[in-house]
XYZ file of N, CA, C and O in Angstrom:
860
model
N -124.668 -42.490 111.103
C -124.332 -43.766 111.510
C -122.561 -43.716 111.787
O -121.988 -43.202 110.729
N -122.031 -44.293 112.579
C -120.735 -44.230 113.039
C -120.087 -45.470 113.701
O -120.713 -45.926 114.528
N -119.045 -45.932 113.098
C -118.458 -47.022 113.907
C -117.015 -46.445 114.365
O -116.292 -46.006 113.567
N -116.978 -46.323 115.694
C -115.699 -45.779 116.168
C -114.594 -46.843 116.226
O -114.856 -48.028 116.216
N -113.391 -46.407 116.712
C -112.358 -47.276 116.910
C -111.357 -46.915 117.924
O -111.911 -45.676 118.827
N -110.209 -47.398 117.965
C -109.496 -46.972 119.039
C -109.230 -45.544 119.270
O -109.094 -44.712 120.548
N -109.045 -44.529 118.411
C -108.999 -43.269 118.203
C -109.918 -42.446 119.024
O -109.612 -41.400 119.526
N -111.230 -42.992 118.913
C -112.367 -42.342 119.691
C -112.112 -42.652 121.187
O -112.988 -42.081 122.126
N -111.511 -43.620 121.536
C -111.377 -43.844 122.979
C -112.323 -45.154 123.402
O -113.078 -45.418 122.726
N -112.061 -45.441 124.648
C -113.292 -46.269 125.329
C -114.541 -45.816 125.312
O -114.352 -44.832 126.183
N -115.358 -46.456 125.020
C -116.896 -46.151 125.010
C -117.580 -47.110 125.357
O -118.834 -47.568 125.220
N -116.946 -48.031 126.455
C -117.607 -48.916 127.255
C -118.876 -48.099 128.193
O -118.731 -47.218 128.743
N -119.939 -48.619 127.995
C -121.341 -47.815 128.656
C -121.288 -48.078 130.388
O -120.987 -48.943 130.586
N -122.084 -46.905 130.775
C -122.433 -47.008 132.077
C -121.538 -47.530 133.087
O -120.520 -46.956 133.215
N -121.836 -48.488 134.020
C -121.322 -48.637 135.191
C -120.067 -49.349 134.800
O -119.221 -49.923 135.925
N -119.778 -50.065 133.742
C -118.788 -50.886 133.269
C -117.375 -50.085 132.812
O -116.509 -50.733 132.608
N -117.826 -48.825 132.463
C -116.433 -47.953 131.993
C -115.612 -47.737 133.338
O -115.758 -47.371 134.222
N -114.252 -47.753 132.699
C -113.284 -47.191 133.513
C -113.045 -45.715 133.600
O -112.311 -45.097 134.538
N -113.658 -45.099 132.649
C -113.536 -43.635 132.572
C -114.749 -42.971 133.697
O -115.440 -43.673 134.000
N -114.348 -41.700 133.951
C -115.358 -40.950 134.788
C -116.380 -40.494 133.965
O -116.310 -40.726 132.598
N -117.685 -40.348 134.554
C -118.748 -39.837 133.747
C -118.136 -38.764 132.777
O -118.898 -38.657 131.573
N -117.614 -37.801 133.344
C -117.379 -36.672 132.365
C -116.523 -37.085 131.211
O -116.576 -36.689 130.223
N -115.444 -37.905 131.377
C -114.694 -38.276 130.222
C -115.574 -39.277 129.228
O -115.404 -38.837 128.005
N -116.601 -40.045 129.656
C -117.232 -40.686 128.844
C -118.390 -39.742 128.070
O -118.610 -39.939 126.889
N -118.808 -38.954 128.735
C -119.756 -37.868 127.986
C -119.012 -37.147 126.875
O -119.439 -36.864 125.778
N -117.746 -36.830 127.464
C -117.071 -36.052 126.164
C -116.541 -36.800 125.040
O -116.798 -36.672 124.121
N -116.440 -38.237 125.164
C -116.130 -39.148 124.106
C -117.256 -39.277 123.369
O -117.212 -39.226 122.094
N -118.506 -39.375 123.944
C -119.702 -39.660 123.209
C -119.927 -38.304 122.520
O -120.369 -38.274 121.105
N -119.864 -37.040 122.959
C -120.358 -35.824 122.478
C -119.149 -35.653 121.294
O -119.895 -35.093 120.247
N -118.108 -36.383 121.107
C -117.252 -35.941 120.256
C -117.724 -36.943 118.791
O -117.368 -36.551 117.853
N -118.516 -37.942 119.109
C -119.176 -38.726 118.160
C -120.194 -38.161 117.554
O -120.543 -37.957 116.556
N -121.211 -37.759 118.437
C -122.496 -37.188 118.219
C -122.970 -36.431 119.579
O -122.798 -37.089 120.410
N -123.340 -35.283 119.563
C -123.750 -34.445 120.786
C -125.375 -35.118 121.206
O -125.928 -34.597 122.090
N -125.975 -35.808 120.142
C -127.092 -36.317 120.378
C -127.344 -37.057 121.719
O -126.393 -37.746 121.962
N -128.361 -37.269 122.218
C -128.660 -38.065 123.656
C -128.434 -39.681 123.219
O -129.147 -39.828 122.452
N -127.570 -40.179 123.882
C -127.172 -41.454 123.536
C -128.265 -42.563 124.345
O -128.291 -42.489 125.665
N -128.722 -43.579 123.734
C -128.950 -44.922 124.484
C -128.054 -46.124 124.468
O -127.624 -46.236 123.308
N -127.974 -46.263 125.591
C -126.846 -47.289 125.724
C -127.354 -48.460 126.546
O -128.445 -48.329 127.005
N -126.990 -49.623 126.120
C -127.717 -51.024 126.749
C -126.456 -51.739 127.539
O -125.545 -51.807 127.470
N -127.145 -52.348 128.559
C -126.644 -53.170 129.503
C -126.468 -54.808 128.692
O -127.434 -55.428 128.635
N -125.540 -54.926 127.901
C -125.558 -56.000 126.989
C -125.275 -57.380 127.582
O -124.486 -57.313 128.715
N -125.817 -58.278 127.555
C -125.913 -59.774 128.032
C -125.569 -60.963 127.028
O -126.017 -62.008 127.473
N -125.483 -60.653 125.647
C -125.563 -61.617 124.795
C -126.892 -62.307 124.699
O -126.915 -63.801 124.554
N -127.925 -61.733 124.800
C -129.103 -62.181 124.700
C -130.104 -61.793 123.453
O -129.332 -61.260 122.403
N -131.326 -61.805 123.736
C -132.241 -61.667 122.334
C -133.143 -60.254 122.740
O -133.986 -59.974 122.030
N -133.099 -59.708 123.864
C -133.792 -58.636 124.334
C -133.527 -57.356 123.304
O -132.472 -57.029 122.779
N -134.879 -56.905 123.085
C -134.817 -55.613 122.063
C -135.610 -54.503 122.816
O -136.756 -54.764 123.334
N -135.054 -53.294 123.066
C -135.830 -52.194 123.382
C -136.283 -51.331 122.713
O -135.686 -51.138 121.543
N -137.596 -50.761 122.624
C -138.135 -49.717 122.011
C -137.794 -48.232 122.581
O -138.083 -48.071 123.528
N -136.882 -47.473 121.960
C -136.820 -46.248 122.325
C -137.656 -45.361 121.731
O -137.666 -45.088 120.587
N -138.268 -44.582 122.792
C -139.493 -43.650 122.477
C -139.139 -42.269 122.587
O -139.954 -41.458 122.394
N -138.080 -42.004 123.080
C -137.517 -40.413 123.104
C -135.794 -40.623 123.348
O -135.195 -41.650 123.553
N -135.234 -39.553 122.613
C -133.916 -39.450 122.688
C -133.122 -39.946 124.070
O -133.591 -39.168 125.388
N -132.208 -40.836 124.176
C -131.641 -41.215 125.430
C -132.401 -42.184 126.315
O -132.083 -42.764 127.189
N -133.701 -42.566 125.788
C -134.471 -43.232 126.365
C -133.920 -44.881 126.556
O -133.218 -45.251 125.572
N -134.394 -45.570 127.609
C -134.043 -46.979 127.734
C -132.634 -47.092 128.030
O -132.157 -48.307 128.084
N -131.971 -46.293 128.308
C -130.401 -46.421 128.524
C -130.274 -47.139 129.915
O -130.814 -46.978 130.725
N -129.309 -48.190 129.634
C -129.119 -48.975 130.756
C -129.777 -50.176 130.958
O -129.487 -50.922 131.537
N -130.972 -50.323 130.138
C -131.730 -51.519 130.238
C -130.900 -52.768 129.730
O -129.983 -52.620 128.854
N -131.229 -53.922 130.030
C -130.569 -55.094 129.667
C -131.196 -55.658 128.236
O -132.495 -56.009 128.503
N -130.534 -55.578 127.579
C -130.981 -55.831 126.213
C -129.730 -55.813 124.960
O -128.502 -55.477 125.588
N -129.838 -56.462 124.106
C -128.669 -56.437 123.199
C -129.006 -55.863 121.683
O -128.338 -55.839 120.807
N -130.358 -55.243 121.700
C -130.592 -54.310 120.505
C -131.643 -53.398 120.900
O -132.315 -53.516 122.060
N -131.665 -52.345 120.002
C -132.629 -51.163 120.288
C -133.077 -50.808 118.911
O -132.262 -50.607 117.963
N -134.551 -50.227 118.882
C -135.127 -49.678 117.620
C -135.641 -48.341 117.867
O -136.393 -48.189 119.202
N -136.008 -47.510 117.090
C -136.663 -46.339 117.381
C -137.073 -45.994 115.811
O -136.566 -46.176 114.770
N -138.155 -45.167 116.000
C -138.679 -44.190 115.039
C -138.568 -42.728 115.287
O -139.110 -41.932 114.661
N -137.864 -42.330 116.477
C -137.727 -41.063 116.926
C -136.683 -40.392 116.541
O -135.335 -41.128 116.370
N -136.516 -39.297 115.758
C -135.539 -38.305 115.405
C -134.608 -37.893 116.471
O -135.219 -37.850 117.692
N -133.302 -37.841 115.951
C -132.375 -37.386 116.829
C -131.924 -38.213 118.403
O -131.775 -38.068 119.258
N -132.363 -39.580 118.205
C -132.117 -40.392 119.341
C -130.842 -41.278 118.599
O -131.136 -42.000 117.702
N -129.732 -41.271 119.500
C -128.655 -41.966 119.006
C -128.632 -43.342 119.811
O -128.557 -43.250 120.805
N -128.836 -44.326 118.955
C -128.769 -45.760 119.516
C -127.217 -46.141 119.296
O -126.617 -46.039 118.482
N -126.929 -47.118 120.372
C -125.747 -47.347 120.416
C -125.309 -48.929 121.074
O -126.151 -49.280 122.002
N -124.535 -49.521 120.404
C -123.984 -50.965 121.055
C -122.518 -50.788 121.274
O -121.693 -49.946 120.469
N -121.794 -51.477 121.992
C -120.422 -51.639 122.313
C -119.908 -52.863 122.089
O -120.478 -53.872 122.276
N -118.848 -53.050 121.237
C -118.036 -54.245 120.831
C -116.602 -54.137 121.120
O -116.083 -52.995 121.045
N -115.958 -55.461 120.963
C -114.628 -55.419 120.824
C -114.274 -56.713 120.091
O -113.122 -56.967 119.972
N -115.407 -57.311 119.577
C -114.980 -58.345 118.455
C -116.242 -58.960 117.938
O -116.574 -59.393 116.959
N -117.320 -58.791 118.791
C -118.464 -59.162 118.410
C -119.207 -58.207 117.185
O -118.460 -57.125 116.766
N -120.051 -58.648 116.449
C -120.468 -58.064 115.162
C -121.592 -57.045 115.650
O -122.693 -57.207 116.141
N -121.378 -55.618 115.195
C -122.215 -54.623 115.317
C -122.959 -54.630 114.179
O -122.692 -54.093 112.936
N -124.405 -54.371 114.235
C -125.389 -54.535 113.108
C -126.350 -53.250 113.221
O -126.804 -52.997 114.179
N -126.144 -52.293 112.065
C -127.321 -51.202 112.044
C -128.390 -51.938 111.017
O -128.036 -52.025 109.798
N -129.759 -51.465 111.774
C -130.669 -51.659 110.614
C -131.319 -50.469 110.346
O -131.521 -49.773 111.213
N -131.803 -50.264 109.066
C -132.573 -49.059 108.886
C -133.682 -49.320 107.779
O -133.356 -50.108 106.802
N -134.683 -48.522 108.006
C -135.624 -48.684 106.798
C -135.320 -47.658 105.501
O -134.615 -46.684 105.755
N -135.487 -48.366 104.353
C -134.919 -47.723 103.214
C -135.581 -46.218 103.124
O -135.106 -45.194 102.691
N -136.830 -46.006 103.677
C -137.566 -44.785 103.553
C -137.047 -43.541 104.772
O -137.410 -42.704 104.891
N -136.013 -44.170 105.666
C -135.463 -43.440 106.482
C -136.303 -43.029 107.689
O -136.021 -41.873 108.449
N -137.315 -43.919 108.130
C -138.268 -43.707 109.149
C -138.112 -44.503 110.465
O -138.898 -44.404 111.347
N -137.162 -45.346 110.378
C -137.121 -46.325 111.556
C -135.679 -46.858 111.410
O -134.786 -46.959 110.396
N -135.207 -47.126 112.641
C -133.491 -47.510 112.702
C -133.398 -48.312 113.939
O -134.309 -48.508 114.958
N -132.553 -49.521 114.211
C -132.116 -50.109 114.901
C -130.681 -50.404 115.099
O -130.022 -50.241 113.929
N -130.192 -50.857 116.052
C -128.603 -51.340 116.347
C -128.996 -52.685 117.258
O -129.728 -52.913 118.065
N -127.766 -53.599 116.817
C -127.844 -54.706 117.286
C -126.165 -55.189 117.666
O -125.355 -54.968 116.958
N -126.162 -55.599 118.940
C -124.897 -56.485 119.515
C -125.053 -57.918 118.922
O -125.916 -58.569 119.919
N -124.369 -58.321 118.135
C -124.369 -59.898 117.683
C -123.012 -60.663 118.097
O -122.386 -60.534 117.111
N -123.112 -61.033 119.028
C -122.085 -62.218 119.489
C -122.393 -63.716 118.897
O -123.785 -63.691 118.380
N -121.743 -64.724 118.905
C -122.212 -65.940 118.224
C -123.507 -66.718 119.117
O -124.476 -67.097 118.436
N -123.362 -66.370 120.358
C -124.716 -66.719 121.024
C -125.857 -65.938 120.759
O -127.160 -66.836 120.563
N -125.829 -64.663 120.702
C -126.914 -63.946 120.310
C -127.418 -64.200 118.790
O -128.656 -64.563 118.494
N -126.490 -64.601 117.883
C -127.080 -64.916 116.516
C -127.793 -66.223 116.414
O -128.604 -66.317 116.069
N -127.287 -67.228 117.344
C -127.607 -68.575 117.450
C -129.234 -68.276 118.120
O -130.197 -68.876 117.663
N -129.377 -67.623 119.098
C -130.659 -67.215 119.711
C -131.566 -66.608 119.092
O -132.727 -66.736 119.472
N -131.079 -65.661 117.971
C -131.922 -64.982 117.245
C -132.232 -63.614 117.641
O -133.230 -62.989 117.358
N -130.875 -63.041 118.174
C -131.354 -61.387 118.493
C -131.391 -60.346 117.106
O -132.157 -59.559 117.101
N -130.609 -60.926 116.177
C -131.043 -60.129 114.871
C -132.428 -60.312 114.536
O -133.038 -59.295 114.098
N -132.763 -61.175 114.405
C -134.139 -61.556 113.932
C -135.087 -60.941 114.803
O -136.090 -60.351 114.285
N -134.985 -60.998 115.963
C -135.915 -60.292 117.024
C -136.015 -58.628 116.665
O -136.789 -58.027 116.844
N -134.508 -58.254 116.473
C -134.517 -56.730 116.280
C -135.304 -56.388 115.014
O -135.884 -55.334 114.808
N -135.080 -57.174 113.821
C -135.831 -56.927 112.619
C -137.409 -57.125 112.817
O -137.944 -56.420 112.385
N -137.691 -58.064 113.647
C -139.098 -58.153 113.927
C -139.761 -56.673 114.461
O -140.931 -56.432 114.193
N -139.068 -56.418 115.463
C -139.302 -55.096 116.065
C -139.564 -53.870 115.163
O -140.448 -53.123 115.532
N -138.617 -54.008 114.281
C -138.507 -52.706 113.317
C -139.536 -52.832 112.552
O -140.462 -51.720 112.282
N -140.181 -54.114 112.148
C -141.091 -54.291 111.105
C -142.386 -54.170 111.799
O -143.495 -53.457 111.348
N -142.392 -54.249 113.068
C -143.724 -53.996 113.967
C -143.820 -52.661 114.112
O -145.272 -52.227 114.356
N -142.849 -51.793 114.068
C -142.944 -50.260 114.153
C -143.203 -49.803 112.730
O -143.178 -48.502 112.522
N -143.323 -50.471 111.782
C -143.872 -49.823 110.380
C -142.849 -49.913 109.407
O -143.190 -49.644 108.344
N -141.483 -50.484 109.711
C -140.678 -50.479 108.636
C -140.709 -51.814 107.785
O -140.633 -52.846 108.031
N -140.937 -51.574 106.513
C -141.440 -52.691 105.558
C -140.280 -52.852 104.682
O -140.159 -53.886 103.658
N -139.007 -52.049 104.465
C -137.934 -52.186 103.615
C -136.731 -52.162 104.373
O -135.861 -51.249 104.167
N -136.203 -52.910 105.362
C -135.267 -52.776 106.143
C -134.057 -53.402 105.451
O -133.954 -54.367 104.518
N -132.806 -52.472 105.558
C -131.732 -53.015 105.120
C -130.676 -52.945 106.204
O -130.943 -52.513 107.631
N -129.555 -53.343 105.959
C -128.607 -53.596 107.166
C -127.019 -53.052 106.760
O -126.578 -53.236 105.532
N -126.255 -52.838 107.855
C -124.759 -52.436 107.694
C -124.294 -53.304 108.709
O -124.613 -53.404 110.135
N -122.986 -53.863 108.415
C -122.298 -54.566 109.363
C -120.994 -53.851 109.695
O -120.056 -53.442 108.766
N -120.474 -53.421 110.852
C -119.395 -52.994 111.258
C -118.194 -53.817 111.743
O -118.297 -54.891 111.313
N -117.352 -53.309 112.163
C -115.995 -53.969 112.258
C -116.315 -55.051 113.510
O -116.907 -55.040 114.526
N -115.597 -56.325 113.036
C -115.889 -57.345 114.013
C -114.858 -58.499 113.497
O -114.042 -58.207 112.687
N -114.576 -59.485 114.500
C -113.726 -60.594 114.240
C -113.941 -61.144 113.027
O -114.995 -61.765 112.855
N -112.888 -61.757 112.097
C -113.305 -62.401 111.069
C -112.617 -63.785 111.112
O -112.017 -64.098 112.127
N -113.012 -64.718 110.211
C -112.727 -66.064 110.696
C -111.471 -66.278 110.654
O -110.980 -67.456 111.341
N -110.401 -65.741 109.929
C -108.926 -65.786 109.715
C -108.422 -65.963 111.380
O -107.320 -66.346 111.622
N -109.055 -65.141 112.187
C -108.644 -64.930 113.535
C -109.383 -65.411 114.670
O -109.161 -65.216 115.755
N -110.363 -66.322 114.101
C -111.437 -66.804 115.154
C -111.581 -68.072 115.276
O -112.384 -68.839 114.884
N -110.508 -68.698 115.844
C -110.556 -70.145 116.030
C -111.529 -70.532 117.089
O -111.887 -69.829 117.914
N -112.286 -71.893 116.558
C -113.660 -72.065 117.283
C -113.597 -73.451 117.539
O -113.245 -74.474 116.672
N -113.950 -74.053 118.716
C -114.040 -75.482 119.050
C -114.945 -76.215 118.132
O -115.881 -75.659 117.468
N -114.624 -77.647 117.699
C -115.304 -78.227 116.725
C -116.842 -78.431 117.116
O -117.898 -78.139 116.384
N -116.998 -78.814 118.395
C -118.477 -79.217 118.760
C -119.384 -77.734 118.902
O -120.370 -77.837 118.470
N -118.876 -76.670 119.227
C -119.464 -75.132 119.278
C -119.731 -74.998 117.761
O -120.967 -74.512 117.345
N -118.691 -75.040 116.976
C -119.041 -74.680 115.740
C -120.208 -75.482 114.795
O -120.860 -75.003 113.933
N -120.076 -76.841 115.399
C -120.967 -77.817 114.699
C -122.334 -77.452 114.970
O -123.476 -77.260 114.254
N -122.513 -76.802 116.297
C -123.821 -76.364 116.892
C -124.270 -75.125 116.075
O -125.464 -75.132 115.558
N -123.311 -74.295 116.115
C -123.547 -73.014 115.073
C -124.116 -73.073 113.884
O -124.909 -72.749 113.150
N -123.247 -73.930 112.989
C -123.518 -74.402 111.597
C -124.950 -75.014 111.492
O -125.631 -74.650 110.668
N -125.242 -75.878 112.431
C -126.731 -76.445 112.589
C -127.674 -75.519 112.473
O -128.603 -75.836 111.805
N -127.330 -74.578 113.204
C -128.441 -73.691 113.441
C -128.686 -72.695 112.394
O -129.781 -72.080 111.863
N -127.263 -71.988 111.847
C -127.401 -70.860 110.994
C -127.022 -71.149 109.577
O -126.887 -70.486 108.890
N -126.198 -72.514 109.246
C -125.853 -73.068 108.086
C -124.371 -72.907 107.742
O -123.495 -72.285 108.780
N -124.160 -73.282 106.760
C -122.627 -73.474 106.378
C -121.852 -72.209 106.154
O -120.559 -72.374 106.263
N -122.691 -71.179 105.756
C -122.085 -69.661 105.937
C -121.221 -69.274 107.185
O -120.233 -68.439 107.296
N -121.669 -69.993 108.252
C -120.901 -69.561 109.504
C -119.736 -70.425 109.638
O -118.937 -70.242 110.760
N -119.325 -71.338 108.937
C -118.230 -72.046 109.084
C -116.939 -71.479 108.230
O -117.145 -71.078 107.077
N -115.927 -71.456 108.834
C -114.673 -70.632 108.342
C -113.446 -71.428 108.626
O -113.415 -72.558 109.154
N -112.325 -70.839 108.493
C -111.050 -71.464 108.448
C -110.194 -70.411 109.008
O -110.046 -69.236 108.471
N -109.132 -70.798 110.101
C -108.252 -69.862 110.564
C -107.090 -69.514 109.518
O -106.860 -70.473 108.621
N -106.463 -68.559 109.819
C -105.163 -68.346 109.098
C -104.130 -69.548 108.975
O -103.211 -69.774 108.313
N -104.300 -70.359 110.318
C -103.304 -71.444 110.544
C -103.909 -72.930 109.884
O -103.441 -74.002 109.919
N -105.271 -72.748 109.212
C -105.951 -73.795 108.680
C -106.733 -74.348 109.764
O -107.205 -75.642 109.383
N -107.097 -73.891 110.882
C -108.072 -74.644 111.831
C -109.409 -74.090 111.757
O -109.821 -73.369 110.997
N -110.436 -74.843 112.414
C -111.886 -74.452 112.323
C -112.020 -73.189 112.853
O -111.543 -72.808 113.838
N -112.935 -72.369 112.286
C -113.169 -71.001 112.635
C -114.703 -70.617 112.414
O -115.351 -71.451 111.656
N -115.119 -69.945 113.276
C -116.505 -69.459 113.038
C -116.158 -67.966 112.062
O -115.757 -67.100 112.396
N -117.030 -67.974 111.210
C -117.189 -67.080 110.349
C -118.294 -66.045 110.449
O -119.527 -66.013 110.212
N -117.968 -64.956 111.603
C -119.026 -64.272 112.164
C -119.592 -63.466 110.994
O -120.945 -63.423 111.107
N -118.966 -62.713 110.114
C -119.702 -62.017 109.116
C -120.665 -62.992 108.377
O -121.792 -62.344 108.029
N -120.176 -64.077 107.840
C -120.944 -65.012 107.154
C -122.143 -65.325 107.832
O -123.294 -65.477 107.285
N -122.149 -65.440 109.222
C -123.157 -66.014 110.110
C -124.208 -64.762 110.041
O -125.537 -65.104 110.086
N -123.584 -63.698 110.334
C -124.524 -62.398 109.994
C -125.389 -62.433 108.781
O -126.510 -62.128 108.648
N -124.606 -62.517 107.557
C -125.180 -62.526 106.517
C -126.410 -63.598 106.282
O -127.426 -63.508 105.758
N -126.297 -64.726 106.682
C -126.966 -65.978 106.790
C -128.325 -65.521 107.371
O -129.259 -65.815 106.986
N -128.199 -64.894 108.537
C -129.278 -64.760 109.570
C -130.168 -63.569 108.776
O -131.386 -63.501 108.690
N -129.517 -62.364 108.272
C -130.128 -61.366 107.680
C -130.927 -61.832 106.503
O -132.140 -61.682 106.244
N -130.274 -62.797 105.533
C -130.933 -63.346 104.670
C -132.064 -64.108 105.006
O -133.204 -64.054 104.131
N -132.213 -64.655 105.943
C -133.355 -65.800 106.384
C -134.389 -64.931 106.690
O -135.544 -65.373 106.793
N -134.266 -63.614 107.035
C -135.227 -62.774 107.403
C -135.681 -61.746 106.436
O -136.326 -60.835 106.675
N -135.117 -61.902 105.306
C -135.391 -61.068 104.186
C -135.016 -59.632 104.046
O -135.379 -58.781 103.603
N -133.847 -59.570 104.730
C -132.943 -58.215 104.994
C -131.698 -58.333 104.176
O -130.870 -59.029 104.237
N -131.380 -57.317 103.211
C -130.315 -57.079 102.270
C -128.890 -56.660 103.265
O -129.405 -55.409 104.034
N -127.966 -57.148 103.003
C -126.774 -56.457 103.950
C -126.248 -55.556 102.887
O -125.487 -55.716 101.808
N -126.612 -53.986 102.983
C -126.176 -53.000 101.877
C -124.937 -52.769 102.197
O -123.949 -52.340 101.267
N -124.201 -52.737 103.601
C -122.932 -52.203 103.854
C -122.105 -53.185 104.686
O -122.716 -53.578 105.608
N -120.935 -53.631 104.185
C -120.049 -54.180 105.253
C -118.695 -53.816 105.046
O -118.203 -53.411 104.022
N -118.177 -52.996 106.227
C -117.062 -52.365 106.245
C -116.028 -53.199 106.076
O -114.905 -52.828 105.749
N -115.866 -54.381 106.511
C -114.952 -55.303 105.959
C -113.921 -55.476 106.914
O -112.544 -55.740 106.366
N -113.870 -54.669 108.039
C -112.654 -54.696 108.982
C -112.549 -55.970 110.246
O -113.798 -55.992 110.811
N -111.552 -56.535 110.198
C -111.465 -57.438 111.393
C -110.804 -56.904 112.427
O -109.613 -56.245 112.289
N -111.549 -56.799 113.653
C -111.214 -56.186 114.948
C -109.670 -56.624 115.379
O -108.986 -56.219 115.947
N -109.589 -58.202 115.073
C -108.369 -58.926 115.887
C -107.185 -58.632 115.192
O -106.079 -58.553 116.014
N -107.256 -58.391 113.925
C -105.778 -58.117 113.041
C -105.520 -56.732 112.842
O -104.581 -56.484 111.845
N -106.489 -55.744 113.095
C -106.443 -54.354 112.788
C -106.192 -53.596 114.004
O -107.227 -53.662 114.835
N -105.136 -53.107 114.297
C -104.616 -52.497 115.494
C -105.460 -51.309 115.935
O -105.472 -50.551 116.973
N -106.142 -50.761 114.863
C -107.124 -49.449 114.906
C -108.255 -49.594 115.639
O -109.037 -48.839 116.134
N -108.404 -50.954 116.138
C -109.717 -51.426 116.835
C -109.629 -52.014 118.018
O -108.234 -53.052 118.035
N -110.110 -52.207 119.085
C -110.127 -52.833 120.208
C -110.379 -54.607 120.043
O -111.566 -54.654 119.039
N -109.848 -55.446 120.512
C -110.206 -56.673 120.305
C -109.804 -57.440 121.678
O -108.748 -57.591 121.960
N -110.951 -58.011 122.273
C -110.783 -58.711 123.496
C -110.058 -60.111 123.114
O -109.405 -60.663 124.115
N -110.368 -60.476 122.080
C -109.976 -62.042 121.759
C -108.448 -61.992 121.511
O -107.558 -62.848 121.930
N -107.925 -61.139 120.623
C -106.426 -60.910 120.066
C -105.576 -60.184 121.130
O -104.360 -60.754 120.909
N -106.156 -59.165 121.955
C -105.141 -58.378 122.452
C -105.661 -58.390 124.111
O -104.998 -57.752 124.787
N -106.848 -58.874 124.292
C -107.300 -58.916 125.783
C -107.501 -57.561 126.175
O -107.763 -57.079 127.279
N -107.913 -56.627 125.213
C -108.782 -55.264 125.494
C -109.818 -55.296 126.237
O -110.823 -56.106 126.095
N -109.701 -54.539 127.295
C -111.314 -54.362 128.070
C -111.924 -53.318 127.671
O -113.133 -53.201 127.775
N -111.481 -52.357 126.796
C -112.220 -51.055 126.277
C -113.099 -51.624 124.916
O -112.743 -53.005 124.531
N -113.982 -50.901 124.828
C -115.122 -51.120 123.669
C -115.159 -49.964 122.685
O -115.074 -48.703 123.258
N -115.049 -50.163 121.411
C -115.678 -49.170 120.507
C -117.309 -49.147 120.431
O -117.715 -50.006 121.035
N -117.790 -48.133 119.702
C -119.233 -47.944 119.759
C -119.553 -48.041 118.101
O -119.111 -47.520 117.469
N -120.963 -48.668 118.178
C -121.561 -48.528 117.017
C -122.733 -47.452 117.304
O -123.402 -47.530 118.096
N -122.699 -46.260 116.700
C -123.917 -45.437 116.937
C -124.579 -44.827 115.545
O -123.936 -44.806 114.405
N -125.855 -44.949 115.695
C -126.785 -44.644 114.640
C -127.978 -43.744 115.213
O -128.471 -43.965 116.146
N -128.428 -42.697 114.256
C -129.588 -42.051 114.589
C -130.318 -41.239 113.112
O -129.747 -41.305 112.030
N -131.599 -41.136 113.554
C -132.318 -40.908 112.393
C -132.035 -39.111 112.499
O -132.265 -38.492 113.383
N -131.760 -38.589 111.429
C -131.718 -36.934 111.274
C -133.163 -36.333 111.477
O -134.097 -36.789 111.453
């Protein structure tokens, strides 16, 4: 499992990247030389089942799961929450791109369900770098809707004292609701840490990647 940052360069997938194919391939290989599965992310709830290394690349989805060894699953983010799911027994894996819309609509729950359908009975989760509430001012109406759906853990306060979405808190709440332990939280805010891309704080178009694979 790897959470990349600015040092690893722009890892926007497929047709969205400003890099040449060769540059992108080189950057990916520096993270892991295994075949990558990348997704056309749409802030939805779609989950792809990856049946071979590199399989399902480019499909429109916001999560991928696999039981295949040496298949590198990836999602790209610049403030949204990257979530890695794994069975404790080491035989199943998933990655999720979770923005607030996807969380509300159920993308994490959908990925957990797909993992369990593939035989994973002890899933745990890891949360990578994402925007934190101190930097994530949120409109009152939208925040009320998110809190209504996900609970008070999604409510936060900005550094200036305004209403904020607590994205890590929302992820924890969703995982708890489907019986999954958040075993790892790197605790990094993309907006206030210059080592990471942030669209909200700095207008970055580049993306870091979360990549995970079964050895």
